[in-house]
mmCIF file of C-alpha atoms in Angstrom:
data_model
loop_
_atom_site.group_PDB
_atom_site.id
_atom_site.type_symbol
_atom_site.label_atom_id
_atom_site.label_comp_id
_atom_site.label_asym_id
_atom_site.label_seq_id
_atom_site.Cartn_x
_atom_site.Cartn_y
_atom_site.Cartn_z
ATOM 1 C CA UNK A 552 -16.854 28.663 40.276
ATOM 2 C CA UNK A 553 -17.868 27.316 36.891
ATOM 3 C CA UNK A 554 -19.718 24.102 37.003
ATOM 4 C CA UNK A 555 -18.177 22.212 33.305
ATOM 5 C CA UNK A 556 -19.883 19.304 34.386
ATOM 6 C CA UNK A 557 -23.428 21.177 33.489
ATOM 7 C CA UNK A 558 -22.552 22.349 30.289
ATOM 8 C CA UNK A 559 -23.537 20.295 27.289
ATOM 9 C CA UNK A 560 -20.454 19.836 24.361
ATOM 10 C CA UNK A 561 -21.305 22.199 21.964
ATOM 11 C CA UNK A 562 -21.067 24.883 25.139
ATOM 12 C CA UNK A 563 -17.761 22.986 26.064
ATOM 13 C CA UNK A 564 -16.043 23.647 23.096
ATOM 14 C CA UNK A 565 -16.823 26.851 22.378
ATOM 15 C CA UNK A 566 -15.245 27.464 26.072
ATOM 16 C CA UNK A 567 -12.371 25.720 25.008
ATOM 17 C CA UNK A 568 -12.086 28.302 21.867
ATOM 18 C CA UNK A 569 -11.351 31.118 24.783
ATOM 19 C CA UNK A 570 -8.026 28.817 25.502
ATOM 20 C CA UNK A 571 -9.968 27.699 28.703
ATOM 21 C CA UNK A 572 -8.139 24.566 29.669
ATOM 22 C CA UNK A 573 -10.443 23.929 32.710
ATOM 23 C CA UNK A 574 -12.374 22.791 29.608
ATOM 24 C CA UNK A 575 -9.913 20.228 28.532
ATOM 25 C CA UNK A 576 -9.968 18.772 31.989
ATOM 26 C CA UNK A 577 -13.602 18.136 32.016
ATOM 27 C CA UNK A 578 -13.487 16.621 28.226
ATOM 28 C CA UNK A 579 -10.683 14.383 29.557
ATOM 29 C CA UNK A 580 -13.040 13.268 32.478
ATOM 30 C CA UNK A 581 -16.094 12.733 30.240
ATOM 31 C CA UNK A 582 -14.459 10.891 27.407
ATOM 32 C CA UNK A 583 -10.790 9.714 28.558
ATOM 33 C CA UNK A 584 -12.337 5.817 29.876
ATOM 34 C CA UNK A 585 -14.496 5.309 26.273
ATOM 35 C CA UNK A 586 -11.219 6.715 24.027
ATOM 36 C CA UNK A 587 -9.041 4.491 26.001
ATOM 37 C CA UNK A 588 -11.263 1.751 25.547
ATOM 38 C CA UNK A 589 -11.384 2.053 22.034
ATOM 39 C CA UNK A 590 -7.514 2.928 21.939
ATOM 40 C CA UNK A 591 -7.079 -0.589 24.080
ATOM 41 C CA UNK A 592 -9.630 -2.323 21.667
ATOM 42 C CA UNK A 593 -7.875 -1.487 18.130
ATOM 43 C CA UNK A 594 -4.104 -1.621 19.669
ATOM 44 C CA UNK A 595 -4.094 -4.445 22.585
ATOM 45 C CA UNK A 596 -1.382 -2.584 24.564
ATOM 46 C CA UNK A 597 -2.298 -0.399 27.914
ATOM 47 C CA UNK A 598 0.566 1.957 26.763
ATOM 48 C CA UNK A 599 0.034 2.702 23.257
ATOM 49 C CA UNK A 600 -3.396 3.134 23.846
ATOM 50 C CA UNK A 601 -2.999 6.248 26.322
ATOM 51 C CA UNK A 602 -0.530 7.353 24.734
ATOM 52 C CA UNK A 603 -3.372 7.595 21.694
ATOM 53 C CA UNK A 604 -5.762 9.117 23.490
ATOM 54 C CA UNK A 605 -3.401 11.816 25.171
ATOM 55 C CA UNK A 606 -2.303 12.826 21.537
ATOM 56 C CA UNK A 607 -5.713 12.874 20.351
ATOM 57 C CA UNK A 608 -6.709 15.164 23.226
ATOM 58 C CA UNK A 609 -3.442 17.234 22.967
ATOM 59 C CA UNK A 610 -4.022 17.524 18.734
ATOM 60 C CA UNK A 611 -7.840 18.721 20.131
ATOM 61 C CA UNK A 612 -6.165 21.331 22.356
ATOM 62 C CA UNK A 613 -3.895 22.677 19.412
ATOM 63 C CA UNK A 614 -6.758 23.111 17.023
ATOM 64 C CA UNK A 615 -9.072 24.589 19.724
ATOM 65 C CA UNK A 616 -9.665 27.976 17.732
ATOM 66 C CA UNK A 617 -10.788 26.639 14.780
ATOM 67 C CA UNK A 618 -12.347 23.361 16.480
ATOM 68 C CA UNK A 619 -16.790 23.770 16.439
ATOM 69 C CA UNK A 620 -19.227 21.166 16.508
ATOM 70 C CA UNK A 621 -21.595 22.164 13.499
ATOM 71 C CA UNK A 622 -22.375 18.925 12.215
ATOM 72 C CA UNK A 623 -20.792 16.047 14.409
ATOM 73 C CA UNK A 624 -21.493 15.577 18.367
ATOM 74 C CA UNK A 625 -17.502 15.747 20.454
ATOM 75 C CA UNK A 626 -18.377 12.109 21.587
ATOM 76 C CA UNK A 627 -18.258 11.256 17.584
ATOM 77 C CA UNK A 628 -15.804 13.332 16.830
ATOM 78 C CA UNK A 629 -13.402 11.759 19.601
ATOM 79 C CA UNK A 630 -14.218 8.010 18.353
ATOM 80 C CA UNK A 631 -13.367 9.039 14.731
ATOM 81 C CA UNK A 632 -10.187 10.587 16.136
ATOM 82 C CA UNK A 633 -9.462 7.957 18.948
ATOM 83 C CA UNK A 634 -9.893 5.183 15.683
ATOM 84 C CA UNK A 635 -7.645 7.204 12.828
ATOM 85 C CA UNK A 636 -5.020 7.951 15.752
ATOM 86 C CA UNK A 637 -5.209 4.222 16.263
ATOM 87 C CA UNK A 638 -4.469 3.289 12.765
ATOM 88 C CA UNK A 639 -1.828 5.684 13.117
ATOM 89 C CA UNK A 640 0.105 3.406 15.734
ATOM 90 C CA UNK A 641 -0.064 0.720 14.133
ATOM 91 C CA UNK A 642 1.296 1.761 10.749
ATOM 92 C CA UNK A 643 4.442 2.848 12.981
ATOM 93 C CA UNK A 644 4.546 0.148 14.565
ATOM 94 C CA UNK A 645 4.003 -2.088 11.408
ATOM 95 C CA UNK A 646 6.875 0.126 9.765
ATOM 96 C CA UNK A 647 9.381 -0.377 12.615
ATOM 97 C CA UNK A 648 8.856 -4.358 12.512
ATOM 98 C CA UNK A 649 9.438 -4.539 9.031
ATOM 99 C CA UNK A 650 12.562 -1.996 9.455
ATOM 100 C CA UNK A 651 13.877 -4.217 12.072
ATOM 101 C CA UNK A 652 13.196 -7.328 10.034
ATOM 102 C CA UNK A 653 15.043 -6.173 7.120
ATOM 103 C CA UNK A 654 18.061 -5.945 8.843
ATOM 104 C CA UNK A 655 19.933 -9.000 9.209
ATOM 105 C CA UNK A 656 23.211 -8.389 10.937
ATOM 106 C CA UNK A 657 26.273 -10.403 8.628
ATOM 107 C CA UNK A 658 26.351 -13.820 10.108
ATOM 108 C CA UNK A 659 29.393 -14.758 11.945
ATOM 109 C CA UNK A 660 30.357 -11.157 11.941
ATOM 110 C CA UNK A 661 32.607 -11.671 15.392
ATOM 111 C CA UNK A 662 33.968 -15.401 14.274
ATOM 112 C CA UNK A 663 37.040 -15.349 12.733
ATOM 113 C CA UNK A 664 39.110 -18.430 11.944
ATOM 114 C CA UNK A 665 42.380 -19.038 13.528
ATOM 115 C CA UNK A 666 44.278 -18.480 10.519
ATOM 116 C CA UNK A 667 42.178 -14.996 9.884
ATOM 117 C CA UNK A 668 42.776 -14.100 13.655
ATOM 118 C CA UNK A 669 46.531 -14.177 13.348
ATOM 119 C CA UNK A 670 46.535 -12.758 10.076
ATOM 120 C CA UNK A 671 45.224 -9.691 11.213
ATOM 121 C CA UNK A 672 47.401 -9.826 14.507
ATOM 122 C CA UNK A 673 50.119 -10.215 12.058
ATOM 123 C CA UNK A 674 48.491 -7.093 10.550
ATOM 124 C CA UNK A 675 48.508 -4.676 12.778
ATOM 125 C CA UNK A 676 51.718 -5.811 14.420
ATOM 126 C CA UNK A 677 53.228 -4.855 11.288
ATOM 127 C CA UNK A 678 51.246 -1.888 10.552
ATOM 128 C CA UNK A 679 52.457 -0.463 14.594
ATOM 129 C CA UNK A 680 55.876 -1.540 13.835
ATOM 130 C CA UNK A 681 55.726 1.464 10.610
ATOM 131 C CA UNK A 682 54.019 3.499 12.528
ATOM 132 C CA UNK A 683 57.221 3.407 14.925
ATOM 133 C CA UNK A 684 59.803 3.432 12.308
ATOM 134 C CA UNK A 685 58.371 7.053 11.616
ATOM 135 C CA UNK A 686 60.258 9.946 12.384
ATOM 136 C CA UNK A 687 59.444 11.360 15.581
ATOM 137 C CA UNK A 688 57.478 14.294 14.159
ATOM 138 C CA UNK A 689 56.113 12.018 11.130
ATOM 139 C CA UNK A 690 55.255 9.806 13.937
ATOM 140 C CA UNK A 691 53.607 12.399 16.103
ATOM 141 C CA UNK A 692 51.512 14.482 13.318
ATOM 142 C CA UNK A 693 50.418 10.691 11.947
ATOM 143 C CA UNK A 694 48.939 9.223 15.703
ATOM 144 C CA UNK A 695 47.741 13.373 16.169
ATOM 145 C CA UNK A 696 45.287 12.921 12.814
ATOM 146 C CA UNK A 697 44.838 9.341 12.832
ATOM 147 C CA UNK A 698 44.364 7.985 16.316
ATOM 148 C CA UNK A 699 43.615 11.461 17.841
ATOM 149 C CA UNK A 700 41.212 12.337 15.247
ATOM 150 C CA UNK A 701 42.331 16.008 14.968
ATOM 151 C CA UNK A 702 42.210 17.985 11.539
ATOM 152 C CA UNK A 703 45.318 19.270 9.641
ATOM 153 C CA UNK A 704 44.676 22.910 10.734
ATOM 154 C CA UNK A 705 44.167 21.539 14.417
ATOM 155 C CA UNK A 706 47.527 20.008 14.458
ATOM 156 C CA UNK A 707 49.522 22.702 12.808
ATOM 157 C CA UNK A 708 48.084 24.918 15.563
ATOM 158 C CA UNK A 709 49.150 22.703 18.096
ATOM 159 C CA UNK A 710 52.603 21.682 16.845
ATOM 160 C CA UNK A 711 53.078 25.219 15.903
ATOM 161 C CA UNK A 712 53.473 24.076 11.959
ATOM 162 C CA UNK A 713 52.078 25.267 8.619
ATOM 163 C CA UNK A 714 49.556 22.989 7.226
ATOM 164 C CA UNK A 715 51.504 21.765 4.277
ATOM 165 C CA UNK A 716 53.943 20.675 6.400
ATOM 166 C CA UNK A 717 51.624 18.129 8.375
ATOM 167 C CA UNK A 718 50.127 17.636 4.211
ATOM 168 C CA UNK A 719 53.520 16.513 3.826
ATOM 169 C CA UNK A 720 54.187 14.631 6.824
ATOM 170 C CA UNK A 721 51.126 12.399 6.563
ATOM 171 C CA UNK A 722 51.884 12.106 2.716
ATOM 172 C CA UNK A 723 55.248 10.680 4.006
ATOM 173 C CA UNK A 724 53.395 8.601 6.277
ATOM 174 C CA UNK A 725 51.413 6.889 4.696
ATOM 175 C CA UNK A 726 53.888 6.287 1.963
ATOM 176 C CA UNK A 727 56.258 4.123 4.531
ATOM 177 C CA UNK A 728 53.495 2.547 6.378
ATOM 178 C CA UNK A 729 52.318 1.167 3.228
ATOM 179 C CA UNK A 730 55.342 0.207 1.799
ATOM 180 C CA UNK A 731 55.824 -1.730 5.065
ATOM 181 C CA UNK A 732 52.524 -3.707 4.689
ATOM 182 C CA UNK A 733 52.579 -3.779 1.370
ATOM 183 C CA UNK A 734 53.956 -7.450 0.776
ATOM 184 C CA UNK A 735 51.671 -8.849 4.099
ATOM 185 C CA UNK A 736 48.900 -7.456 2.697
ATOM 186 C CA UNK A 737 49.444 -9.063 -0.785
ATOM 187 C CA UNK A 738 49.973 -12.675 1.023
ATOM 188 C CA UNK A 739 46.755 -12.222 2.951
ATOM 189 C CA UNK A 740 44.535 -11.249 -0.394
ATOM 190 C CA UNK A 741 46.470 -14.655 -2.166
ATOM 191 C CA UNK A 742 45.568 -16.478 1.206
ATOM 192 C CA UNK A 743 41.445 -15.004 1.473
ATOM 193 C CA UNK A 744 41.299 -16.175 -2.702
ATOM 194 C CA UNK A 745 42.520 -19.240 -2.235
ATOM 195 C CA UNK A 746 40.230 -19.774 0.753
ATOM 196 C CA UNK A 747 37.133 -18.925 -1.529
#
């Protein structure tokens, strides 16, 4: 059995160019505590920091074929690495603070007046009451594509219609529903302006 721990780097990688991965073990064993270190060092989080080193040793193992050593020692080569995936990190996480920082949810987005409460109460009382005074086949093509979610063709298939005729249904729908809201909704927009 091949003794890795014997071999020098240079011998190392050019093992590791023959896709041996025993070779990556023994790289991870001579290196992982002094990456990690560094990782730790530049980062300040256990995580991040092997999650650095395991990319920088997984990005080593992709480039394996073309990977040599003609100028630059693997311990060197690993710091350099371990440091630029390090910087790496950071910009992401810098980018996902400020991402997160920029967005400031509407303020009071859940806390409605009483008056605004009942108006839309009010609202869709009125809009379930048209819904209702439908037809029954207005009624049931409207809740199929509005409530249900379903696509003209999808409910002309299942009602056993042409697709104009659901076209002309929901046309005739949404004429009489707002028709029916049509004066409520003109007292609430008076009522929000003279709120302002």
């Amino acid at each position: 059995m091949t003794q890795y721990k014997l071999y020098g780097d240079q011998e190392l990688v050019q093992l590791m160019q023959n896709s041996d991965e025993r070779v990556l073990v023994e790289i991870y064993d001579r290196y992982w505590d002094k990456m990690l270190a560094v990782a730790f060092n530049r980062l300040g989080n256990q995580e991040e920091a092997e999650e650095c080193v395991q990319d920088v040793l997984h990005k080593l193992w992709k480039l394996r074929h073309d990977f040599s050593l003609a100028k630059i020692m693997l311990s060197n080569y690993l710091a350099r690495a371990i440091r630029n995936q390090s910087f790496n990190m950071l910009d992401r996480r810098y980018r996902e603070r400020i991402k997160l920082e920029s967005y400031a949810p509407p303020e009071d987005i859940n806390s409605f007046s009483p008056e605004h409460e009942f108006m839309i109460r009010e609202l869709k009382q009125q809009i379930d009451n048209s819904i209702n005074a439908l037809p029954p086949q207005c009624q049931l093509v409207f809740r199929l594509s509005r409530q249900e979610g379903l696509s003209n063709k999808e409910i002309a298939e299942k009602l056993n219609l042409s697709e104009n005729t659901i076209k002309s249904h929901l046309k005739k729908a949404n004429k009489d529903i707002q028709g029916n809201i049509g004066l409520l909704m003109v007292l609430i927009s008076i009522h929000m302006f003279l709120q302002r």
